[in-house]
Coordinates of C-alpha atoms in Angstrom, one line a residue:
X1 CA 2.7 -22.8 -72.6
X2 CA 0.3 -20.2 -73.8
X3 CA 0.9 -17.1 -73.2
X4 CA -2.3 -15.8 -71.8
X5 CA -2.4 -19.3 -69.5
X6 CA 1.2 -17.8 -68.4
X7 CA -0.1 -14.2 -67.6
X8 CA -2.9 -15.7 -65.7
X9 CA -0.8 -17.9 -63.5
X10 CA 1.9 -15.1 -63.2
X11 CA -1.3 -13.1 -62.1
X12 CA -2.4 -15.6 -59.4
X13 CA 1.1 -16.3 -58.1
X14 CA 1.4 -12.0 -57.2
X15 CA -2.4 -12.2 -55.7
X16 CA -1.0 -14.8 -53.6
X17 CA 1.9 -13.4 -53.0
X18 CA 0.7 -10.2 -51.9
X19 CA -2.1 -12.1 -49.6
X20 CA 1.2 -13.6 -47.8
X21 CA 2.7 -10.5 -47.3
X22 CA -0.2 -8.8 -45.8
X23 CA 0.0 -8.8 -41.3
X24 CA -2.2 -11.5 -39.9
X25 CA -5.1 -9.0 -38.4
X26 CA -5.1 -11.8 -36.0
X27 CA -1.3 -11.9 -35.0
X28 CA -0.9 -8.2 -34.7
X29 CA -3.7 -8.2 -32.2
X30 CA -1.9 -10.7 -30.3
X31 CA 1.6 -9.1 -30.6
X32 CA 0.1 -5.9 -29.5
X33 CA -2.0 -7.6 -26.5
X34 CA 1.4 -9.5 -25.7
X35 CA 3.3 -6.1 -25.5
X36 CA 0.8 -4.6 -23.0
X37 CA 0.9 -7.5 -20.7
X38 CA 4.7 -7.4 -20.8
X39 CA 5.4 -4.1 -20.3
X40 CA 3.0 -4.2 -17.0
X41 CA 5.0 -6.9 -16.0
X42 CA 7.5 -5.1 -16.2
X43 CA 6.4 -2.6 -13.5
X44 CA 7.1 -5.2 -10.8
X45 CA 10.9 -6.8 -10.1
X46 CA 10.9 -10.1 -8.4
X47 CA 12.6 -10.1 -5.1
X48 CA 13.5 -12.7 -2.3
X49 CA 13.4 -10.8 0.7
X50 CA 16.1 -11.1 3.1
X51 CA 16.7 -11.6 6.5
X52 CA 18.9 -13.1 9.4
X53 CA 17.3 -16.6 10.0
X54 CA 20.1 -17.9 12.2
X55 CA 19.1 -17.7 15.4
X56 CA 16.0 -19.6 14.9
X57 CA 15.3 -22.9 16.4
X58 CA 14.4 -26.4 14.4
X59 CA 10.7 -25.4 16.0
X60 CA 10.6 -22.2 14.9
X61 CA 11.4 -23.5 11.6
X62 CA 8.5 -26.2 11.6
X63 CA 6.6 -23.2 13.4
X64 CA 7.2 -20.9 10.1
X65 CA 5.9 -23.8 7.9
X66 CA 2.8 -24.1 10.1
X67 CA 2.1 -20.4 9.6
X68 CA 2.3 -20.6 5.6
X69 CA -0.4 -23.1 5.8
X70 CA -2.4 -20.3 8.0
X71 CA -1.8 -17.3 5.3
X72 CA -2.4 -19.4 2.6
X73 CA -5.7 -20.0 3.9
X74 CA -6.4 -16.7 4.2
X75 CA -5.3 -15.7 0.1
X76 CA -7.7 -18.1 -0.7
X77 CA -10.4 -15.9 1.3
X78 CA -8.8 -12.3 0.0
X79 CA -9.5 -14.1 -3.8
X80 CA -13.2 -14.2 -2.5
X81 CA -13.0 -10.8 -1.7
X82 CA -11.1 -9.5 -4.3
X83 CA -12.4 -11.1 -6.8
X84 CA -14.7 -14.4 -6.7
X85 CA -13.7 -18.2 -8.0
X86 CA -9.8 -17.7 -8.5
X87 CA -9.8 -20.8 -10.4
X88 CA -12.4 -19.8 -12.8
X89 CA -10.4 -16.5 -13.5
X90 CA -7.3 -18.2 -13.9
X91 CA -9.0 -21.0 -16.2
X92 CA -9.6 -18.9 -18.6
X93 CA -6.9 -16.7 -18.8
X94 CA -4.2 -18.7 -21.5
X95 CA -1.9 -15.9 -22.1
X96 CA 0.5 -16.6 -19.0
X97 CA 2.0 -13.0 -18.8
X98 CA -1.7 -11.8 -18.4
X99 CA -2.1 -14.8 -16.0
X100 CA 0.9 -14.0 -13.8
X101 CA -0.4 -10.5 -13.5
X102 CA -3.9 -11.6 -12.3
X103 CA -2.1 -13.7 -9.6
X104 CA 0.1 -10.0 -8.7
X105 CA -3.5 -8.5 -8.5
X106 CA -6.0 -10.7 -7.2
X107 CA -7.9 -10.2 -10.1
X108 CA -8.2 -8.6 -14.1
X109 CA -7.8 -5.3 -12.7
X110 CA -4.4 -3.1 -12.4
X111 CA -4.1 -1.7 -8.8
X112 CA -1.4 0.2 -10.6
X113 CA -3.7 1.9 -12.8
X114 CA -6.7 2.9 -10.5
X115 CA -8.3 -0.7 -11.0
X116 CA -8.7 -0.4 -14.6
X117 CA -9.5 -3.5 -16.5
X118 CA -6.7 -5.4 -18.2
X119 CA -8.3 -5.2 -21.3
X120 CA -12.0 -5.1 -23.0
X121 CA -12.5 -8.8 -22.5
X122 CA -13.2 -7.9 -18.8
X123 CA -15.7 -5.6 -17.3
X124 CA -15.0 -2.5 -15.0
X125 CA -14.4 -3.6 -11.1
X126 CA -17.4 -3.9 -9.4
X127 CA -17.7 -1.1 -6.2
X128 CA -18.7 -3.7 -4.0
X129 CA -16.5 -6.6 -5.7
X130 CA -16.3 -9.7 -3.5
X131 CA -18.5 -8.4 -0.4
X132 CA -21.7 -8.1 -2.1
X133 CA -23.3 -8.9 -5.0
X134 CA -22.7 -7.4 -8.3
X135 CA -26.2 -5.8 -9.2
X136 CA -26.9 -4.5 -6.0
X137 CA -28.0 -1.2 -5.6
X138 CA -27.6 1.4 -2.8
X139 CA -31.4 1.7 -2.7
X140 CA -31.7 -1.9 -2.2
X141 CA -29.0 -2.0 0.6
X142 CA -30.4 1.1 2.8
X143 CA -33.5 -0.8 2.3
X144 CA -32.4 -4.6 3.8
X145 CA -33.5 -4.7 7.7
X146 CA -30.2 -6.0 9.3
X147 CA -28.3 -4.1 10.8
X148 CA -25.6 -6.5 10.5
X149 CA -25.3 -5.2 6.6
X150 CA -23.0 -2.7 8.1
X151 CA -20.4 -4.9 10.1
X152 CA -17.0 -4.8 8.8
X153 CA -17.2 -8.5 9.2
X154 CA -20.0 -9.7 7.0
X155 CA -21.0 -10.5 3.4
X156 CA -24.1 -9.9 1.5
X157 CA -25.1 -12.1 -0.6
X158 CA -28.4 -13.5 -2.3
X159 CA -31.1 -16.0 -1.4
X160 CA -32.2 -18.4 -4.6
X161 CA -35.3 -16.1 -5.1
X162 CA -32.9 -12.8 -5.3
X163 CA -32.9 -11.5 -1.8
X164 CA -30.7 -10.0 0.1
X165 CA -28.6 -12.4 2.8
X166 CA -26.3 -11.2 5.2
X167 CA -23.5 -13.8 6.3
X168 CA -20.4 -13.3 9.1
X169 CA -17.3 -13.9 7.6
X170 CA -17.1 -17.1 9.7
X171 CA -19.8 -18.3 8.1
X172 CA -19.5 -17.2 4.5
X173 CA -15.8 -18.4 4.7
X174 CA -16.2 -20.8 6.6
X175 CA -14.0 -24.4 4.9
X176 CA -11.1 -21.6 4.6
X177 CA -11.9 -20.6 8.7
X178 CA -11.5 -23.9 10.1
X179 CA -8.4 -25.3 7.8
X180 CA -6.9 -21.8 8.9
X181 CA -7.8 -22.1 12.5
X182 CA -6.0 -25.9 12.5
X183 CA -3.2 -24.5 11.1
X184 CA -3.3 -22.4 13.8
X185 CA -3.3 -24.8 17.0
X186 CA -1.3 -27.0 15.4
X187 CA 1.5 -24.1 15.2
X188 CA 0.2 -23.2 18.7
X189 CA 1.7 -26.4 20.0
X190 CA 5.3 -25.4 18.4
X191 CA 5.7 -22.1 20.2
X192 CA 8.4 -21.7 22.6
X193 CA 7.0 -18.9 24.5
X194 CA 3.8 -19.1 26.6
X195 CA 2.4 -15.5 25.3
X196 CA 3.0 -16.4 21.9
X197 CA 1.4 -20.0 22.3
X198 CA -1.3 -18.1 24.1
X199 CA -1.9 -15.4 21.2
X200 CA -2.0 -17.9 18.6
X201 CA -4.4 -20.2 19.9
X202 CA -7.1 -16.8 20.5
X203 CA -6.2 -15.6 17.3
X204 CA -8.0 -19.2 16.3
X205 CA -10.8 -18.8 18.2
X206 CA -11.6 -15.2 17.4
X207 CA -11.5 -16.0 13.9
X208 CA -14.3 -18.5 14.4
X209 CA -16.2 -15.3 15.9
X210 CA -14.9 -12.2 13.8
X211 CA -14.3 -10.5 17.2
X212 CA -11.0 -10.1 17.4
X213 CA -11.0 -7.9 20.7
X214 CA -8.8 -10.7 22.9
X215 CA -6.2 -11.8 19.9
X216 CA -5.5 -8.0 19.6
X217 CA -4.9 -7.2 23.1
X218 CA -2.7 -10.3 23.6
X219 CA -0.8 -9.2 20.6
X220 CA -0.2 -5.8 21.8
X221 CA 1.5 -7.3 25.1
X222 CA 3.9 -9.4 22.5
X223 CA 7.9 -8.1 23.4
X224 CA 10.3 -11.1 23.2
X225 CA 8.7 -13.7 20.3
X226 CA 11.3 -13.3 17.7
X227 CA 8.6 -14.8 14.6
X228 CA 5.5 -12.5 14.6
X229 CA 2.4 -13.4 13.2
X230 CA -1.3 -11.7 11.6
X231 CA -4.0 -12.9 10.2
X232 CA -7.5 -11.4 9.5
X233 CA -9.0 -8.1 8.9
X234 CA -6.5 -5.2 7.8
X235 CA -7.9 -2.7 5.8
X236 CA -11.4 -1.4 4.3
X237 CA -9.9 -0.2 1.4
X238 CA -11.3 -2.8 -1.0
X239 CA -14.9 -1.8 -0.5
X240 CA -16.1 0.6 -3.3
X241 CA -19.7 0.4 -2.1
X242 CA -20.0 1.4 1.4
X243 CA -16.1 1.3 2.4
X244 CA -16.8 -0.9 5.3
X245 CA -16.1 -4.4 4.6
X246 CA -12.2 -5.1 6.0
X247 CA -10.0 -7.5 4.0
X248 CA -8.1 -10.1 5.0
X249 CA -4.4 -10.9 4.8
X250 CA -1.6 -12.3 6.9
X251 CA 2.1 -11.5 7.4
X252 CA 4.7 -13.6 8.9
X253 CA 7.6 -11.4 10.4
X254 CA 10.8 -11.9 11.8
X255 CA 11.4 -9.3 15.1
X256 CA 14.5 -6.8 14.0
X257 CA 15.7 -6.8 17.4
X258 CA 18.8 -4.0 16.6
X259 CA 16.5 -2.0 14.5
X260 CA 13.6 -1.8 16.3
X261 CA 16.4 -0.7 19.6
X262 CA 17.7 2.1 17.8
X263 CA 14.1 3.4 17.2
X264 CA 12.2 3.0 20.3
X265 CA 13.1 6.1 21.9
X266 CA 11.0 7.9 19.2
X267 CA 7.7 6.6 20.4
X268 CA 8.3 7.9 24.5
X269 CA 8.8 11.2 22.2
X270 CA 5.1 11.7 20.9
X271 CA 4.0 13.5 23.7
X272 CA 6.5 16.2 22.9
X273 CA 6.1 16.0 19.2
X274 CA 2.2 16.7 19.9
X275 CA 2.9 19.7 21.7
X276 CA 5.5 20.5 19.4
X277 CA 3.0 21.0 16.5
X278 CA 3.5 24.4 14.7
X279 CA 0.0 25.9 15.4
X280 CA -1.0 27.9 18.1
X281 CA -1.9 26.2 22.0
X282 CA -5.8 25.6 20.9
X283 CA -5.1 23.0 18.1
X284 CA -2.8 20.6 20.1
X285 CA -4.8 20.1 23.1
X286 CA -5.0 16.5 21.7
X287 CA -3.3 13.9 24.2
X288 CA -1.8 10.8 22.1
X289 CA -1.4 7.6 23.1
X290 CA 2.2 7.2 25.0
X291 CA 2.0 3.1 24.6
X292 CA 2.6 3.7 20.9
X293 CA 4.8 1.1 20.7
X294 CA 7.5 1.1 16.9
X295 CA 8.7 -2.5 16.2
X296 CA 11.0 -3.2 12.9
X297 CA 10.4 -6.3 11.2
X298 CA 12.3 -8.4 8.2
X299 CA 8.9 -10.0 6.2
X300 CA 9.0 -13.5 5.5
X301 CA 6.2 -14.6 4.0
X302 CA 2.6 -12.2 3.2
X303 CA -1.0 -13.3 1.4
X304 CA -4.3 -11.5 0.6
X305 CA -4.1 -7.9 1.3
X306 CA -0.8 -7.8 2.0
X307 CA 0.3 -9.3 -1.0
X308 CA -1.8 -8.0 -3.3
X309 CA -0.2 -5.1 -5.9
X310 CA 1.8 -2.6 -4.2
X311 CA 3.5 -3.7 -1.3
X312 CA 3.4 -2.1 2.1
X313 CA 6.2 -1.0 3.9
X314 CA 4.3 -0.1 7.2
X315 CA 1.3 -0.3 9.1
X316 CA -0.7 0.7 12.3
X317 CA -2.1 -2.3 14.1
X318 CA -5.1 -3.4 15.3
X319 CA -7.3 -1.6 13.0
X320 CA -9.6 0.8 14.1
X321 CA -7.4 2.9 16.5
X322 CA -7.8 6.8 16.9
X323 CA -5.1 9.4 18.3
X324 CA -6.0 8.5 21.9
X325 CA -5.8 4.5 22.0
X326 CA -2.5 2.3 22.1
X327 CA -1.1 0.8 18.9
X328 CA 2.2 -0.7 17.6
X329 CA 3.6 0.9 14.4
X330 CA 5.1 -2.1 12.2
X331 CA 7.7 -0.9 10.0
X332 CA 8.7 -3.7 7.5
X333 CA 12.9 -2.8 6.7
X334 CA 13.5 -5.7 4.3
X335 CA 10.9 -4.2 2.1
X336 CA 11.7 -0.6 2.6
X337 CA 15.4 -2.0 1.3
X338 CA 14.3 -3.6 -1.7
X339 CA 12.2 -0.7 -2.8
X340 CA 15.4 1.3 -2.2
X341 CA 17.6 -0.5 -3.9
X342 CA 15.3 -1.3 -6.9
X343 CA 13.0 1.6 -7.6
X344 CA 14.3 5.0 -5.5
X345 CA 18.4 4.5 -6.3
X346 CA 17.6 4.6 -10.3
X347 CA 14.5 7.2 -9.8
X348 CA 17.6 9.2 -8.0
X349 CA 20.1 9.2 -10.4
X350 CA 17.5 10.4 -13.1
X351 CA 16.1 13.4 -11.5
X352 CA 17.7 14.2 -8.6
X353 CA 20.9 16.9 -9.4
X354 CA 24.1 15.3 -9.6
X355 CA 25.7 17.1 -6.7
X356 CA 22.7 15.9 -4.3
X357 CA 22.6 12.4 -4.9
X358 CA 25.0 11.6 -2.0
X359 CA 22.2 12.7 0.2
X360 CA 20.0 9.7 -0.7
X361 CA 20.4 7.0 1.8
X362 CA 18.2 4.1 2.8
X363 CA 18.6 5.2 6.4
X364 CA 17.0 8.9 5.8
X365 CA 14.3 6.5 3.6
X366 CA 13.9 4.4 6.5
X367 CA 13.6 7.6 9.2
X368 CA 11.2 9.7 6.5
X369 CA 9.2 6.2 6.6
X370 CA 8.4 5.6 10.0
X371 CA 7.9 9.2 10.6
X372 CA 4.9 9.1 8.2
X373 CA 3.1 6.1 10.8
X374 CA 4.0 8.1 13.9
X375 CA 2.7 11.3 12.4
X376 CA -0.5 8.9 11.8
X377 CA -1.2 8.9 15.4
X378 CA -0.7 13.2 16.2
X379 CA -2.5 15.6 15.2
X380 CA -5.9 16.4 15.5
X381 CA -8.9 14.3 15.4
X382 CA -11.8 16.9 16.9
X383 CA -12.5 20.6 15.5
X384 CA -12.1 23.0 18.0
X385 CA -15.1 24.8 17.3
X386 CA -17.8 22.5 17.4
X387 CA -18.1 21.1 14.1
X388 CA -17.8 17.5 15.2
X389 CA -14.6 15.2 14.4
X390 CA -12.2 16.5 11.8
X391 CA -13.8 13.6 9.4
X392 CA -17.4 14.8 9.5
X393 CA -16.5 18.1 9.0
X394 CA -14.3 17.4 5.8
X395 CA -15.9 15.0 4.8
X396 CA -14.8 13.2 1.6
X397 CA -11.9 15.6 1.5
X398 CA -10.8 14.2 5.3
X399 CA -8.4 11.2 3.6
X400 CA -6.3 13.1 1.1
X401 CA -6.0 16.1 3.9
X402 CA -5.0 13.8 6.4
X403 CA -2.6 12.2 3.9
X404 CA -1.0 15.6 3.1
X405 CA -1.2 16.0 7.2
X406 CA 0.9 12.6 8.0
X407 CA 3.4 13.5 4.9
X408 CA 4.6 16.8 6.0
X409 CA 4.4 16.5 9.9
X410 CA 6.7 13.5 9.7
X411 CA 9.5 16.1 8.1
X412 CA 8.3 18.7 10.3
X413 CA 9.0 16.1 13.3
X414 CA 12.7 15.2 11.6
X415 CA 13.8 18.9 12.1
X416 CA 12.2 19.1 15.7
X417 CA 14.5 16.1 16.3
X418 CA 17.4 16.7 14.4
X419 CA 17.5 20.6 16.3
X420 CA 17.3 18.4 19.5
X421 CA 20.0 16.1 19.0
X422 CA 17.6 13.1 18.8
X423 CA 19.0 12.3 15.5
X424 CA 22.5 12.3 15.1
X425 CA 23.8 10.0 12.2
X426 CA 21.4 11.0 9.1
X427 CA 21.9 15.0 8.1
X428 CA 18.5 16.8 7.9
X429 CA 19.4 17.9 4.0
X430 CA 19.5 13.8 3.8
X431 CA 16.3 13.7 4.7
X432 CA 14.6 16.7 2.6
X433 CA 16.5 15.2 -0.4
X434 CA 15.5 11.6 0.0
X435 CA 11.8 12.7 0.3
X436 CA 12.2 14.9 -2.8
X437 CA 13.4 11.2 -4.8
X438 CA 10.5 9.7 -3.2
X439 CA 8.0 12.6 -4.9
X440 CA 9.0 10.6 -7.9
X441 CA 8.2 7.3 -6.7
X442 CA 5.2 7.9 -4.9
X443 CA 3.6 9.7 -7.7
X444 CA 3.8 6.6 -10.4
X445 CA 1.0 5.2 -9.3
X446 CA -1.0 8.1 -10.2
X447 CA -3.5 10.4 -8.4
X448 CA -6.7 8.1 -8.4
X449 CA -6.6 7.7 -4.5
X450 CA -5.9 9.9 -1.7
X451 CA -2.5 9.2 -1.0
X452 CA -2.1 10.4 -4.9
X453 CA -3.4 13.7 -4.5
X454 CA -1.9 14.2 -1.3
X455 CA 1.6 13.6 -3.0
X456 CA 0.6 16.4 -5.6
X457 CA -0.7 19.1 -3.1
X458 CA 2.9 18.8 -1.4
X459 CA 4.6 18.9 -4.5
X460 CA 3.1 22.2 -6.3
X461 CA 3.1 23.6 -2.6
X462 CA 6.9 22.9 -2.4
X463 CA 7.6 24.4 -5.7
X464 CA 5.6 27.5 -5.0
X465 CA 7.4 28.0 -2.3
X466 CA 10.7 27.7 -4.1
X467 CA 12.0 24.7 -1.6
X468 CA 13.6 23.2 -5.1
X469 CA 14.4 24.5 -8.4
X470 CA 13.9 22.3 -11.4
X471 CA 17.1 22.4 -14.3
X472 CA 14.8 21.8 -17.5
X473 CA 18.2 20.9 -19.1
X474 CA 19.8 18.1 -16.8
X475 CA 16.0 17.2 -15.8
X476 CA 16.9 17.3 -12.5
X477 CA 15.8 19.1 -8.8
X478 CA 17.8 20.5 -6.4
X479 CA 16.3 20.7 -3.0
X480 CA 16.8 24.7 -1.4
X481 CA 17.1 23.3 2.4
X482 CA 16.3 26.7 4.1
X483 CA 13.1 27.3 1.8
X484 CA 12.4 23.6 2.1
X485 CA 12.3 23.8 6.2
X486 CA 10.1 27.2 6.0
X487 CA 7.8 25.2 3.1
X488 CA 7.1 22.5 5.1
X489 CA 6.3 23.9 8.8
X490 CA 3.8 26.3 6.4
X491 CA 2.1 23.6 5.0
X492 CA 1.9 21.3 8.2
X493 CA 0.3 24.7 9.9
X494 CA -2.2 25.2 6.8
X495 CA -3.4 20.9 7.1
X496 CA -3.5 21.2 10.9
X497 CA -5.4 24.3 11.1
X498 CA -8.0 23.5 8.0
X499 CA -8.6 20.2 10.4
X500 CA -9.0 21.9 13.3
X501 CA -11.7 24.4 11.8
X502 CA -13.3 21.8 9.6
X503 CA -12.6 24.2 7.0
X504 CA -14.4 22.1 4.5
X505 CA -14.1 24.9 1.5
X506 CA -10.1 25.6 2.0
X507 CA -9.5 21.9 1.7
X508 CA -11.7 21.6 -1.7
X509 CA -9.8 24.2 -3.0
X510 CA -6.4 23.2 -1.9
X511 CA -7.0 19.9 -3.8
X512 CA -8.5 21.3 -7.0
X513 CA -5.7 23.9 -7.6
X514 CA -2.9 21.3 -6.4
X515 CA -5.0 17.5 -6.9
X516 CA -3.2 17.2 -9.6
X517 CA -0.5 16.3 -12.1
X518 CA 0.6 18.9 -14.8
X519 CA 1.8 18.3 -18.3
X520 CA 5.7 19.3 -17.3
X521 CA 5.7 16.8 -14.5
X522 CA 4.4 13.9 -16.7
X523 CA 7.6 14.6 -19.0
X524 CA 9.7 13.2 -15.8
X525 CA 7.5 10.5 -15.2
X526 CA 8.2 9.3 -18.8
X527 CA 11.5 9.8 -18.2
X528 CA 11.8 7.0 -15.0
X529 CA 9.6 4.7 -17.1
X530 CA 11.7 5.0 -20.5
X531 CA 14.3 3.9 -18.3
X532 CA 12.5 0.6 -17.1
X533 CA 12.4 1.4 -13.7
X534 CA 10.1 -0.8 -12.3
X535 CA 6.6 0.6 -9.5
X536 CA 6.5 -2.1 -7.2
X537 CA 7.6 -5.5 -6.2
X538 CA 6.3 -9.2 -6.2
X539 CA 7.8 -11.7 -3.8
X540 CA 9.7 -14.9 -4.4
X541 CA 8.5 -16.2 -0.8
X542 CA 8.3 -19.7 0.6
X543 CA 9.9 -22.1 2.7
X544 CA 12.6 -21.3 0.2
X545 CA 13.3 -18.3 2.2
X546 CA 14.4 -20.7 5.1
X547 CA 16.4 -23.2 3.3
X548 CA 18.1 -20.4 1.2
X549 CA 19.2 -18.5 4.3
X550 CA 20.7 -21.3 6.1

């Protein structure tokens, strides 16, 4: 062969070998988008909640079914809300890690990271999302004449020429309303107690109205049903816009009948807690409600809001009560397990000292938990010097103060009780160091709500207070107990007395000294998620539950 037709091909064969060798632009795009996806998977672990299923009857089991139907029904209304057309999100979506986590978040946008898009192919999170239309303005809503626009139960949408249209839930959701409210009677008929039969069947009807007036107060009078059931508004916390709209979910719950016993005298307590608050005789004039009612529940099944991203572990219910009207406090304990087991244990054993970690117990969890609802309902709701309620006088400072307010009280209220007697098989140190682990857990999901913030304030207020030292060599806190007790009866009478006076300007600077995470705490939180701990769960849920349990 001729040498120069030899140096030529030799030539072409190293051009095309080094094209070969050169990474797909294409392929690491996808590798690195793949990664990303995975790794927030990985912030959830799959459970299958647990609970004692024995005692139920062949009807209550054909009842449970009934209810799925009901709550499934009402996810495909929370999409609407959350979101839009599910199915033409999902459609589109062919990367099924990203897929999966749209299902975990009703939507392209991480709850766990302050709504943020998944990535550049979708657009920021509109502040109104699924309640009203995209390109609406606040100058074009203060404008509409319908005073119906402000109901917690109602939908704005547009006409074909581009005005505005108010709709009632029951209206705008209204195929999802009447498949839900069948489900509904037809489970009706399966009850085995009249009240139950009863509550169900208004719960139907009020859906069909959005006044849920009569379903709540036949729910309240609910004692011996051992399935529980709710379905429809729970929380305004989705609306960006005018934080108003409510969304809708559903849980199906099994009564903890032992539980709930052991934790019933609390709520005849409230009276004395009230009075027991650490401020002076003028700030606790407040009377709360003495039907407070705390019931424990295992979860079974949950869709919409209560599904959606991080899962709760208690509530107040129905909506819309202040510190003088009745209310039960639902405390779910299969859930609070899980997230024990799963996320606080390993959290624990990475930054809590060695010699302390014997003092982390899901039953100091489970007390520091339903503490946090009971403190919920004492306090103070008016100012006591004329500056209206405690919410118009701080205004947009009022939810992370009363965050911080309901975090510390519910400690403050463990060492009332604990001094008393009331609580005689978890050590107040178990307590003070549990909720020192649970800093750590709370804190990963960052400080872009008021619950963040809240978490921070109490944290750089603990430490400045010395109630725990930090060893920058183990990476681990050790919880003082006598400075932590003084810390947080300080702080509970700085929250209660800033409400009180509606001292607007002490709570802006409170959260702008203290709103915050600093650079030596991030260090830990890199730690816990080196490690693969995971944020939150997601459910394996289902009829499965029932057939796996028997």
């Amino acid at each position: 062969m001729n040498r120069k037709l030899i140096i030529l091909f030799g030539f072409i064969i190293s051009i095309v070998f080094a094209f070969s060798c050169q990474p797909n632009k294409k392929t690491e795009e996808k590798e690195k988008y793949d990664s990303v996806m995975k790794r927030k998977l990985a912030n959830y672990v799959k459970v299958q909640l647990s609970a004692d299923l024995s005692n139920l009857t062949a009807n209550q089991i054909k009842l449970f079914s009934q209810l799925i139907r009901v709550s499934n029904e009402i996810d495909e209304i929370y999409w609407l809300q959350a979101y839009g057309d599910k199915n033409q999100l999902l459609n589109k979506i062919t990367d099924p890690d990203m897929r999966e986590y749209a299902m975990i978040n009703y939507g392209p946008w991480d709850r766990l990271d302050g709504f943020a898009p998944f990535t550049d192919d979708f657009p920021p999170r509109p502040l109104g999302i699924g309640f009203f239309p995209d390109d609406i303005t606040q100058e074009e809503f203060f404008s509409l004449k319908n005073d119906n626009k402000y109901s917690a139960y109602t939908t704005l949408t547009r006409t074909e020429n581009g005005l505005l249209k108010v709709l009632p839930y029951h209206i705008a959701y209204q195929s999802h309303i009447n498949n839900a409210v069948s489900a509904l009677q037809s489970a009706a008929e399966l009850c085995e107690t009249k009240d139950f039969k009863e509550y169900l069947l208004q719960r139907a009807e009020d859906l069909l109205s959005d006044n849920f007036e009569k379903s709540d107060h036949l729910w309240m009078n609910l004692k011996t049903n051992p399935i529980d059931f709710i379905a429809g508004p729970i929380s305004n916390t989705e609306d960006h816009f005018i934080w108003t709209k409510y969304s809708y979910g559903a849980f199906i719950l099994l009564r903890n009948i032992q539980w709930t016993k052991d934790v019933e005298k609390y709520s005849l307590l409230l009276p004395y807690l009230q009075k027991s608050l650490p401020v002076s005789d003028e700030y606790k004039n407040e009377t709360p409600s003495e039907s407070a009612e705390i019931v424990i529940y295992d979860v079974l099944y949950n869709s919409g809001y209560c599904n959606a991203g991080n899962k709760l572990i208690g509530l107040n219910l129905p909506i819309g009560n202040s510190i003088t009207t009745s209310a039960k406090k639902l405390h779910f304990k299969n859930v609070m397990q899980a997230k024990f087991e799963q996320i606080l244990q390993p959290i624990t054993n990475l930054v809590i000292e060695e010699k302390q970690r014997k003092h982390v117990s899901f039953k100091s969890f489970f007390l520091n938990t339903i503490f946090y609802e009971i403190s919920d309902g004492l306090g103070i709701s008016q100012t006591i010097n004329g500056k209206g309620s405690v919410k118009e006088a701080l205004k947009e400072h009022y939810n992370v103060i009363n965050e911080v307010k309901n975090d510390v009280l519910r400690m403050f209220f463990l060492g009332q009780l604990t001094d008393m007697g009331q609580i005689d098989d978890v050590e107040l140190m178990d307590n003070y160091v549990t909720y020192m682990a649970d800093v750590f857990r709370s804190i990963r999901f960052g400080v872009k709500d008021s619950q963040g913030v809240a978490n921070m304030i109490r944290f750089y207020y603990f430490e400045e207070n010395e109630a725990f030292k930090y060893n920058p060599k183990s990476g681990t806190y050790k919880v003082n107990f006598y400075k932590m007790k003084k810390a947080i009866e300080s702080l509970s009478k700085l929250v209660l007395e800033i409400e009180g006076n509606g001292d607007y300007e002490t709570a802006n600077q409170l959260i702008k000294t203290k709103g915050f995470i600093h650079n030596e705490l991030l260090q830990d939180l890199y730690r816990i998620q080196r490690a693969k701990v995971p944020k939150d769960l997601v459910y394996d849920q289902g009829e499965k539950v029932i057939i796996s349990s028997n």
